[in-house]
mmCIF file of C-alpha atoms in Angstrom:
data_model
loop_
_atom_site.group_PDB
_atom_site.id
_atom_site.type_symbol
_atom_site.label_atom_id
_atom_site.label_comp_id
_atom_site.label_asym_id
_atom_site.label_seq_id
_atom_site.Cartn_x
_atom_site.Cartn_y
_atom_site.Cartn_z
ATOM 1 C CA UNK A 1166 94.165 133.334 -0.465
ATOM 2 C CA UNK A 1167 97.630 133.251 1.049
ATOM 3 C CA UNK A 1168 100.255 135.383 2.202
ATOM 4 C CA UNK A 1169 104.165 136.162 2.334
ATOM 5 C CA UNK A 1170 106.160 137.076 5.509
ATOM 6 C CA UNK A 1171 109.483 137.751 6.510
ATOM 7 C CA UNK A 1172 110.698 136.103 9.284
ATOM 8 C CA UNK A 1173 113.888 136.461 10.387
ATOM 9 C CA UNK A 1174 115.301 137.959 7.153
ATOM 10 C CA UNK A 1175 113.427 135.320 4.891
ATOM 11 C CA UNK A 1176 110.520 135.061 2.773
ATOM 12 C CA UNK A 1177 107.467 132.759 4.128
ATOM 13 C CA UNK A 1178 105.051 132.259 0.966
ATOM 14 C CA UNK A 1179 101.973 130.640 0.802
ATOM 15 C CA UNK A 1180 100.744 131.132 4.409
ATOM 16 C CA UNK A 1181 97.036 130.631 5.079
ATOM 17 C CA UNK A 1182 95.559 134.261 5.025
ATOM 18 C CA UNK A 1183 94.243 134.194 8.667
ATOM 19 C CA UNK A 1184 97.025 132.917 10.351
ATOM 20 C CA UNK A 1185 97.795 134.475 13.953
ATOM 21 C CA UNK A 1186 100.897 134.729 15.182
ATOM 22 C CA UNK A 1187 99.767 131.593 17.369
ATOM 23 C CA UNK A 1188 99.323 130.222 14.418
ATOM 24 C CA UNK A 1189 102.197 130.902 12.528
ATOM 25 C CA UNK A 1190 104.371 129.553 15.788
ATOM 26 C CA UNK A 1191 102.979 125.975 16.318
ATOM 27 C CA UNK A 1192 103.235 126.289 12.277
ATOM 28 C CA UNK A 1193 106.786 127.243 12.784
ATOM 29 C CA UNK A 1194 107.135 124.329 15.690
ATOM 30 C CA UNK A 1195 108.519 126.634 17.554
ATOM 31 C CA UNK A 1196 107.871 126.778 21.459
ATOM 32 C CA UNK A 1197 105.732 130.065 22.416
ATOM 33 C CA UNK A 1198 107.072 130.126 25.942
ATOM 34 C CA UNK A 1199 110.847 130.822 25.354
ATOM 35 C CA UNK A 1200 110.705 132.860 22.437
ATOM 36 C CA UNK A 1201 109.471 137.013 21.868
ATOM 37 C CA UNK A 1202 107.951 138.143 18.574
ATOM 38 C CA UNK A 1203 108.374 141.369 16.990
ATOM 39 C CA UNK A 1204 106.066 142.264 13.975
ATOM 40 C CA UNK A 1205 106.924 145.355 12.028
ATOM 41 C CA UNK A 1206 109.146 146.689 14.524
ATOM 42 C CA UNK A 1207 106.256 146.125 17.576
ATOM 43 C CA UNK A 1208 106.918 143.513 20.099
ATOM 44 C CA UNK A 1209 103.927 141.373 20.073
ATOM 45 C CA UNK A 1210 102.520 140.429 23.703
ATOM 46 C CA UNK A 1211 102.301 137.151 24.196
ATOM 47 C CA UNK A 1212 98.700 137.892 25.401
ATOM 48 C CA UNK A 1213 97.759 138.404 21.919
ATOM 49 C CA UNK A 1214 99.497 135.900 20.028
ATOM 50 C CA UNK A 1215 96.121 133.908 19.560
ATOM 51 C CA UNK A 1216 94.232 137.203 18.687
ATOM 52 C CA UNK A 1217 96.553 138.722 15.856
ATOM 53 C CA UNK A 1218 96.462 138.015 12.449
ATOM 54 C CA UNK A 1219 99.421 138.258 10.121
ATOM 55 C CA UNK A 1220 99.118 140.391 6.764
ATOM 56 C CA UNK A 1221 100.898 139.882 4.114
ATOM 57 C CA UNK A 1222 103.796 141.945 3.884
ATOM 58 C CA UNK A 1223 104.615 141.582 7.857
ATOM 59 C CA UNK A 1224 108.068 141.387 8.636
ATOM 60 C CA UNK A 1225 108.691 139.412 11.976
ATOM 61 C CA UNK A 1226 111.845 139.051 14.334
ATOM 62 C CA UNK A 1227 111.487 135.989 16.309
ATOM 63 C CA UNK A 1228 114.348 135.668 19.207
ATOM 64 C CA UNK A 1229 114.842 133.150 22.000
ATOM 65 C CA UNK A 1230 117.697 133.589 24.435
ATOM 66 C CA UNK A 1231 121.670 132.062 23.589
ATOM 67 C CA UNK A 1232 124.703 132.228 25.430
ATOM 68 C CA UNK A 1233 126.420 135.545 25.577
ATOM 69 C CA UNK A 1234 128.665 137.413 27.814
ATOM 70 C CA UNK B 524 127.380 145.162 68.213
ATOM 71 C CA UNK B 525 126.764 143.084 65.275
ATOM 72 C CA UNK B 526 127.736 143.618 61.703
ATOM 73 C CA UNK B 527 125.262 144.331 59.411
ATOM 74 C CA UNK B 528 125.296 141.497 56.660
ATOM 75 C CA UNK B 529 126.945 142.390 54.038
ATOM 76 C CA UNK B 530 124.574 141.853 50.931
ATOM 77 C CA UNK B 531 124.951 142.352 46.876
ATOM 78 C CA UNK B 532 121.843 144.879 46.190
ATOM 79 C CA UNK B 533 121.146 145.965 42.944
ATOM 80 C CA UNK B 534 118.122 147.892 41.850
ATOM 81 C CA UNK B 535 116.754 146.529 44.996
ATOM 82 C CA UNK B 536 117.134 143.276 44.424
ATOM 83 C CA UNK B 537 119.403 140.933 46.732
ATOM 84 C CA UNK B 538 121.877 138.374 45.489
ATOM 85 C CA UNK B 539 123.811 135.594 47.653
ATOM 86 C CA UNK B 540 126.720 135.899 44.939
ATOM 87 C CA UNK B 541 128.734 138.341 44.145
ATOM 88 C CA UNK B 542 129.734 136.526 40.804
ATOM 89 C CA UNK B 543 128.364 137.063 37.748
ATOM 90 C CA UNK B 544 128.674 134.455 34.550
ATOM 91 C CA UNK B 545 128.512 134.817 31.117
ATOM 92 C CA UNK B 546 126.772 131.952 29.468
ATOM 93 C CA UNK B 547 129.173 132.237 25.866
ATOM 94 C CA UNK B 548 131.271 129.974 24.147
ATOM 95 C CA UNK B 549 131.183 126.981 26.790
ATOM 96 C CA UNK B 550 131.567 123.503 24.534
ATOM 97 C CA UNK B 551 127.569 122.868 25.222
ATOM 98 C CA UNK B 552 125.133 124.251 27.269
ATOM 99 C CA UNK B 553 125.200 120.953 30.003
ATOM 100 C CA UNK B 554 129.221 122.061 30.448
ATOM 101 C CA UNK B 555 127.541 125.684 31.444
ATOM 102 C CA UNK B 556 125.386 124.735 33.526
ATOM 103 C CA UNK B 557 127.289 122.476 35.730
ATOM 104 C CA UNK B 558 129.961 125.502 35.698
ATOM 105 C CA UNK B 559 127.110 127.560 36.992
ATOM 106 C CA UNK B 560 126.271 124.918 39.451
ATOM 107 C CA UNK B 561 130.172 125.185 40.333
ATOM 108 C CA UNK B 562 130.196 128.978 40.696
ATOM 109 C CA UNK B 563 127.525 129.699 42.593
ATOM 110 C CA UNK B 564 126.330 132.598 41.038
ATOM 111 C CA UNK B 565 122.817 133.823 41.151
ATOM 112 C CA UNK B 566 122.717 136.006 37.658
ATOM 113 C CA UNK B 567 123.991 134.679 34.052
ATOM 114 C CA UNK B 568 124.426 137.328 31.292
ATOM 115 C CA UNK B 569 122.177 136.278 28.057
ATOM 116 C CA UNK B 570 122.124 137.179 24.444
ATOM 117 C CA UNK B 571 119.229 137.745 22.286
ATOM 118 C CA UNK B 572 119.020 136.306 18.800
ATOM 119 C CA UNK B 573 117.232 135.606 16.192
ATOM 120 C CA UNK B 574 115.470 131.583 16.756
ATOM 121 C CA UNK B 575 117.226 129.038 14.279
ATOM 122 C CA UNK B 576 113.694 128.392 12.220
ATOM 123 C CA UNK B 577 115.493 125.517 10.240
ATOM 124 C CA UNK B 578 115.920 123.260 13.168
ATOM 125 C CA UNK B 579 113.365 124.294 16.158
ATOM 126 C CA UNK B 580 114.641 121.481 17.695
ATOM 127 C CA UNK B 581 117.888 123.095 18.265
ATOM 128 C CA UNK B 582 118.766 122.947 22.447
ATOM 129 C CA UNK B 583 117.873 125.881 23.939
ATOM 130 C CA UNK B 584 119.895 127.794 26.605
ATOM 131 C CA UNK B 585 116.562 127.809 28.898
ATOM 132 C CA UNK B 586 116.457 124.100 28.788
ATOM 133 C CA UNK B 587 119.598 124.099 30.800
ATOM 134 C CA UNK B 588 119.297 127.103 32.873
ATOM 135 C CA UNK B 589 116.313 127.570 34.448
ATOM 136 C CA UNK B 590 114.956 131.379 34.398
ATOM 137 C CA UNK B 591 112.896 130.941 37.637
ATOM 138 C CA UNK B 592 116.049 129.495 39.804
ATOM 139 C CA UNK B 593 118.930 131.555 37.971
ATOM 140 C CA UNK B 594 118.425 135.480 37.123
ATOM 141 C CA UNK B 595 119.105 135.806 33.558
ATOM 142 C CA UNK B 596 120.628 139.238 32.459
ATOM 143 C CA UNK B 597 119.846 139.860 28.699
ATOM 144 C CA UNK B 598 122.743 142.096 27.230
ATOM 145 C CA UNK B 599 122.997 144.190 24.029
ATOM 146 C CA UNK B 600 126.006 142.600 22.426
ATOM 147 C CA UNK B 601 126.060 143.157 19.157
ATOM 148 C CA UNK B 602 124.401 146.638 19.073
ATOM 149 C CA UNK B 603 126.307 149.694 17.773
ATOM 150 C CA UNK B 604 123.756 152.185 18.292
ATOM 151 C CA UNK B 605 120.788 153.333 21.230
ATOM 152 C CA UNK B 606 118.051 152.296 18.555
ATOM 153 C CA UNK B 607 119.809 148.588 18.578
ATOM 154 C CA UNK B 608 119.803 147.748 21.932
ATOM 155 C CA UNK B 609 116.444 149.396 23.010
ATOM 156 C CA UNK B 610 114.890 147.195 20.458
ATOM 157 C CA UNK B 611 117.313 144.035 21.609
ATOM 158 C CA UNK B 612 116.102 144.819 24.927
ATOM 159 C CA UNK B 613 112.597 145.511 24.852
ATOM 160 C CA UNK B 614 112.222 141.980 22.750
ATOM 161 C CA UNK B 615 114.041 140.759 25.748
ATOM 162 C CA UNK B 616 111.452 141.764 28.193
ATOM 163 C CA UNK B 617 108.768 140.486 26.452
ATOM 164 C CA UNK B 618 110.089 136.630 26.326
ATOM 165 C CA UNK B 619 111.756 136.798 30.158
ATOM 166 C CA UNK B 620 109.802 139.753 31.534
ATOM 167 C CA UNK B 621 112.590 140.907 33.027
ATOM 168 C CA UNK B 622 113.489 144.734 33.444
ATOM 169 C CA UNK B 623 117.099 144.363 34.574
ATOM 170 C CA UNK B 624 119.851 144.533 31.626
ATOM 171 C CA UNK B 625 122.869 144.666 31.121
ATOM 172 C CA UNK B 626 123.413 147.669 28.114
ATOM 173 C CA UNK B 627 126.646 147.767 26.126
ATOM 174 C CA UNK B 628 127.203 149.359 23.144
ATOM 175 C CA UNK B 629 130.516 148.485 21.484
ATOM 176 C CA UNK B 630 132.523 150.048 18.790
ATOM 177 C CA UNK B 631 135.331 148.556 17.022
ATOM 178 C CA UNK B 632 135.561 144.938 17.405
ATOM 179 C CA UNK B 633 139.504 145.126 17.923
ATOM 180 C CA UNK B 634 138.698 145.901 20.936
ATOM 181 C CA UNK B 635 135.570 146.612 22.029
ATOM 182 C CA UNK B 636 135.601 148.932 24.287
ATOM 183 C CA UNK B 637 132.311 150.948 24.407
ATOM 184 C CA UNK B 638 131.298 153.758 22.131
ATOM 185 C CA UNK B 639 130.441 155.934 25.319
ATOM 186 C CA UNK B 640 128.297 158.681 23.833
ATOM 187 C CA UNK B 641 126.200 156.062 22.296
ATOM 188 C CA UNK B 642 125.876 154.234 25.548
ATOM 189 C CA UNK B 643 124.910 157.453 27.155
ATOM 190 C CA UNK B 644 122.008 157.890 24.799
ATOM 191 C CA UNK B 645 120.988 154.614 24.813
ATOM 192 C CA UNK B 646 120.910 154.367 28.763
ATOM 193 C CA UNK B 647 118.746 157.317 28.729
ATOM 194 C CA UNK B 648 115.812 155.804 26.360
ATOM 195 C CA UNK B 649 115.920 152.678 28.128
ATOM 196 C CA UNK B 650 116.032 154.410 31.614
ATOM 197 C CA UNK B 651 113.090 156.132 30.208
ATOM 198 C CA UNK B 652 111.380 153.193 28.610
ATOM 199 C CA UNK B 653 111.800 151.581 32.289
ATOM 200 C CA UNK B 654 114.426 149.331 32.130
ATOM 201 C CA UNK B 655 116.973 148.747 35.241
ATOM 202 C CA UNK B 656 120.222 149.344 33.528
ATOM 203 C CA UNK B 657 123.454 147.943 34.201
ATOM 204 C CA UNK B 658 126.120 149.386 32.186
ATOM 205 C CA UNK B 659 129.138 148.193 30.665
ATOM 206 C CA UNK B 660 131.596 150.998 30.343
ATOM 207 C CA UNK B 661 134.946 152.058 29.828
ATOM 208 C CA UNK B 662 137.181 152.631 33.311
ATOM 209 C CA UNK B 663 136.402 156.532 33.152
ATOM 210 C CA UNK B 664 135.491 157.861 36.440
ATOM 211 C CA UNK B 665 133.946 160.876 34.970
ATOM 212 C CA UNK B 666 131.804 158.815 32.335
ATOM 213 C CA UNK B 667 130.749 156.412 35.150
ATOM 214 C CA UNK B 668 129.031 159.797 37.333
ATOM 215 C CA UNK B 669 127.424 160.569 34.777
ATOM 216 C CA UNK B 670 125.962 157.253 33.917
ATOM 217 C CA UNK B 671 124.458 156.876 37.952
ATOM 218 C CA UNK B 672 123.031 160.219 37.683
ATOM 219 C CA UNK B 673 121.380 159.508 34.542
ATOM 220 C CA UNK B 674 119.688 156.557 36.725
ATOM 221 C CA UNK B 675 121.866 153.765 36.064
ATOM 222 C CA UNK B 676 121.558 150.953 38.916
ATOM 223 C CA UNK B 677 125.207 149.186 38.235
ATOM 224 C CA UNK B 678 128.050 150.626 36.999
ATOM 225 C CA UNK B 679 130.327 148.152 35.051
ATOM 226 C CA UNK B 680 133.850 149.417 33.869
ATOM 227 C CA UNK B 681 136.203 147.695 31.566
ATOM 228 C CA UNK B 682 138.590 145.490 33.368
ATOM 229 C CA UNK B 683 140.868 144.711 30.835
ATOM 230 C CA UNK B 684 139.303 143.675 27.045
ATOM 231 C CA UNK B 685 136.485 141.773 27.022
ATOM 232 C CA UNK B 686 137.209 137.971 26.415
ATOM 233 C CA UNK B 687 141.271 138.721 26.445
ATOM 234 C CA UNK B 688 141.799 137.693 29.901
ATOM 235 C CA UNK B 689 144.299 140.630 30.250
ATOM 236 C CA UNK B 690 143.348 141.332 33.715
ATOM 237 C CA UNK B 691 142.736 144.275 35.921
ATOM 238 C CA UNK B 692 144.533 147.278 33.752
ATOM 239 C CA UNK B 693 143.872 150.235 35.545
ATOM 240 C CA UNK B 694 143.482 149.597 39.236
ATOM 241 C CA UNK B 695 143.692 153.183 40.102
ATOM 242 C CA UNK B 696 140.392 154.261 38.046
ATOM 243 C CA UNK B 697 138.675 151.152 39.311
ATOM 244 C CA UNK B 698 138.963 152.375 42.545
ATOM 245 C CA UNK B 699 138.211 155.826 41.834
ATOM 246 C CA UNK B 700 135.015 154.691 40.485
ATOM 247 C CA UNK B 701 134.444 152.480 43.618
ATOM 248 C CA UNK B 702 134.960 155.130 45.831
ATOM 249 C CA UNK B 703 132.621 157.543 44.013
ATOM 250 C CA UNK B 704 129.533 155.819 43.488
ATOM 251 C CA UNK B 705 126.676 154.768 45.249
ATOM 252 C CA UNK B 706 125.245 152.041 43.298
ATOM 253 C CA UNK B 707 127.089 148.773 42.880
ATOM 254 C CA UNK B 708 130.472 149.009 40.857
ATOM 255 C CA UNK B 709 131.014 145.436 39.072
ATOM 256 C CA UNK B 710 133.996 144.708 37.111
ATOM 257 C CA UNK B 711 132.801 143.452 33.522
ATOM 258 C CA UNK B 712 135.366 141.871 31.086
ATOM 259 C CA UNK B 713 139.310 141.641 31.364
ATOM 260 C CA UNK B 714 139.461 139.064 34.522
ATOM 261 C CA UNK B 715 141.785 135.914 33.281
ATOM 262 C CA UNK B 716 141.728 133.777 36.476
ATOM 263 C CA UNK B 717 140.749 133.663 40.295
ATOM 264 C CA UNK B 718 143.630 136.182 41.645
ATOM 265 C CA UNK B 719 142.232 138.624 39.263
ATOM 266 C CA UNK B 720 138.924 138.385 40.250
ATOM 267 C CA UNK B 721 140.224 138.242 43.865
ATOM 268 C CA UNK B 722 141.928 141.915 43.062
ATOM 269 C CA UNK B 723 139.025 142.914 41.607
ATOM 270 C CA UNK B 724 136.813 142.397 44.829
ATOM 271 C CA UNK B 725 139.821 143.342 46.980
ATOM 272 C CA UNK B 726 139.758 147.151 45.000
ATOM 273 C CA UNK B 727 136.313 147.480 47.155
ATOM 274 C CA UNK B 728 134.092 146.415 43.391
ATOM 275 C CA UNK B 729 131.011 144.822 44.464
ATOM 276 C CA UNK B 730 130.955 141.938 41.895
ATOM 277 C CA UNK B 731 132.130 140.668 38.865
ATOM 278 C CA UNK B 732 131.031 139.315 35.902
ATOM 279 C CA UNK B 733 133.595 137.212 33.465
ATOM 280 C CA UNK B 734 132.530 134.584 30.756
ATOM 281 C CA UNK B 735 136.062 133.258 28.895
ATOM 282 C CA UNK B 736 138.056 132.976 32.390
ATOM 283 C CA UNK B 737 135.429 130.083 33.252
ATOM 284 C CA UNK B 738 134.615 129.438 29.580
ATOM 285 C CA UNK B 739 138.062 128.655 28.107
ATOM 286 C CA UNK B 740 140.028 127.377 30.857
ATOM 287 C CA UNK B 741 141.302 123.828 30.324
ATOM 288 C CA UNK B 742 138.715 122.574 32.965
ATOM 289 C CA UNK B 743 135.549 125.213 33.367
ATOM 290 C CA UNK B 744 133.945 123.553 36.673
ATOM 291 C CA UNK B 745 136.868 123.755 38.536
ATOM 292 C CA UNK B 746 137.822 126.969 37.806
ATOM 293 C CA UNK B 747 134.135 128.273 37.854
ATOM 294 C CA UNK B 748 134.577 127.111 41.662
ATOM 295 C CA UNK B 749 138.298 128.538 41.833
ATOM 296 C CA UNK B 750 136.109 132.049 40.953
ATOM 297 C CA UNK B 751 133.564 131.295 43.604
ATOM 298 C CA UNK B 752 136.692 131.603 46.102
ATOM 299 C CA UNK B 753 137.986 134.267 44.518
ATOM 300 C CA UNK B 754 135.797 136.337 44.896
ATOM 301 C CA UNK B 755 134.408 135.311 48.641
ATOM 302 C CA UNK B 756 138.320 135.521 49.288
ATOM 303 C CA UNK B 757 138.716 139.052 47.719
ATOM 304 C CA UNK B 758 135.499 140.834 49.241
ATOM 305 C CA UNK B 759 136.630 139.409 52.576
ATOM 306 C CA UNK B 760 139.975 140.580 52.532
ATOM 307 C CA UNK B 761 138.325 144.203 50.746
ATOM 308 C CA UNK B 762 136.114 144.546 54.181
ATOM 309 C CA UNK B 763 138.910 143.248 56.603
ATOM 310 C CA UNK B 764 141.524 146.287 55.150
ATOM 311 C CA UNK B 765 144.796 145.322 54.352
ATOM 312 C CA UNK B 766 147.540 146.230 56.235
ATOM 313 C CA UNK B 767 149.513 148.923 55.280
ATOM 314 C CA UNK B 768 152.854 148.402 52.731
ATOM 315 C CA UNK B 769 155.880 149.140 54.505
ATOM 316 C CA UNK B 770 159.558 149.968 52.682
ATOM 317 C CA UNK B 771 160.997 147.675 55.353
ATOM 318 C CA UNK B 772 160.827 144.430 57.081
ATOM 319 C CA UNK B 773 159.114 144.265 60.208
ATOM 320 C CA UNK B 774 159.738 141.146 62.267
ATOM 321 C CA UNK B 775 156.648 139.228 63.637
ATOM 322 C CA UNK B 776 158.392 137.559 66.718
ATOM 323 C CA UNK B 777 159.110 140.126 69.259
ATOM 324 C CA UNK B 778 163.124 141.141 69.539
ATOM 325 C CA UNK B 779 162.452 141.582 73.507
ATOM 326 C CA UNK B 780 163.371 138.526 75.792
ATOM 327 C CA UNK B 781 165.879 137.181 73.597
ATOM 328 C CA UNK B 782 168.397 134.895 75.641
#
């Protein structure tokens, strides 16, 4: 079984159906210590990154920090 | 008796600088950091955004600034209503852990000067959600009261419009605001150059926070350091009191004793 996510606005098909957010980040290559996830329109603590699984259907924001004024 | 040091306090916390930069639209993110090096300042304002999932290997602002040495202020730039920037925010706190923001809501990108009912209501979730907010607003005295009593820690008029470098446009409300509050007043947006930020500080404001001064002058480190003056220069001159203006001259060498 797999799922589809949004991320960011865009589809993510054919994820593995236990993926946790964890997961889905090293997945992703992306660096869990300067970034925040929101799933469904809950921030996810970093705390349980390794503990939640994604379902398909989630929609996630994931956001780092940029320059602004 | 000696003077009590005169320290930049906000929400409790305690800041050597009384500058604050932005971190946008510097040519990389090495030519920001050395201006913050430059500056001195203690506190950069952030955005949030979405991570660029096609290239994670994309530099990252926190590879140049460090968030343990320098305090970075997330900001709401981009939101348009309360909703926006308490979500903006709260993802915020979650990847810095940091409760101090900077809140602006902004209306018509002409200008954008602040939608001020929506940056009412979106002070008082966040206030209530526990954030420390700073506030960008618009150069209203009676807008500003009512943002401290609603718990705001810094109040942050317009200066002139953000990113136009216009300068200080309405001294006299600056002031009045000054003069009112009791939490820190900090210029945000409008200052072009040093003198500006020097008039700023010398209108009794406690800091100031500018991005395209620094950003888009012809040479960014030297004028991030021209701001560090500035604004040393300006809260000095603010806490020694001008003298007054006269109509007339008034010679310095005494007329007495002349042969």
């Amino acid at each position: 079984m797999t799922i589809t996510i949004t991320i960011n606005g865009e589809e993510y098909a054919d994820l593995p159906d236990d993926i946790s957010v964890a997961g889905l980040l090293a997945h992703l290559k992306l660096p869990k210590g300067k970034i925040a996830v929101e799933r469904n329109l809950e921030i996810v603590p970093k705390s349980k990154f390794e503990n939640i699984k994604l379902e398909n259907g989630d929609k996630l924001e994931i956001i780092h920090f940029i320059g602004g004024g | 008796m000696t003077q009590a040091a005169d320290k930049f306090v906000v929400a409790g916390r305690e800041f050597s600088s009384r500058l604050i930069i932005g971190t946008g639209k510097y040519k990389d993110y090495q030519q920001n950091a050395d201006a913050l090096t430059a500056s001195g300042a203690d506190i950069v304002t952030v955005a949030v955004r979405r991570v660029n999932l096609s290239n994670p290997n994309e530099p990252m602002l926190v590879d140049f600034i460090d968030p343990k040495e320098t305090v970075f202020l997330p900001n709401t730039a981009g939101c348009f209503t309360g909703e926006d920037a308490v979500r903006t925010l709260r993802l915020a706190r979650e990847a810095g852990g940091w409760d101090l923001v900077k809140l602006e809501v902004l209306s018509d990108p002409k200008h954008l000067y602040p939608d001020m009912e929506e940056t009412m209501r979106a002070a008082k979730l966040l206030i209530a959600d526990g954030f420390k907010v700073m506030v960008y607003c618009s150069d209203d005295p009676v807008f500003a009261r009512k943002l401290e009593d609603l718990g705001c820690v810094a109040i942050m008029p317009v200066g002139g419009l953000i990113g136009s470098g216009h300068g200080i446009q309405n001294p006299v409300n600056i002031r009045l605001i000054v003069e009112q509050s009791s939490v820190p007043v900090i210029v945000d947006a409008g200052v072009g150059t040093a003198s500006e930020a020097a008039a700023a500080m010398e209108l009794g404001c406690d800091a100031v926070i500018t991005n395209t001064a620094i950003a888009e002058a012809k040479d960014p480190i030297k004028m991030a350091r021209a701001m560090k003056h500035a604004i040393i220069a300006g809260r000095e001159a603010y806490l020694a009191g001008r003298m007054p203006r006269k109509k007339y001259a008034d010679p310095s060498s005494p007329l007495a004793g002349l042969i």
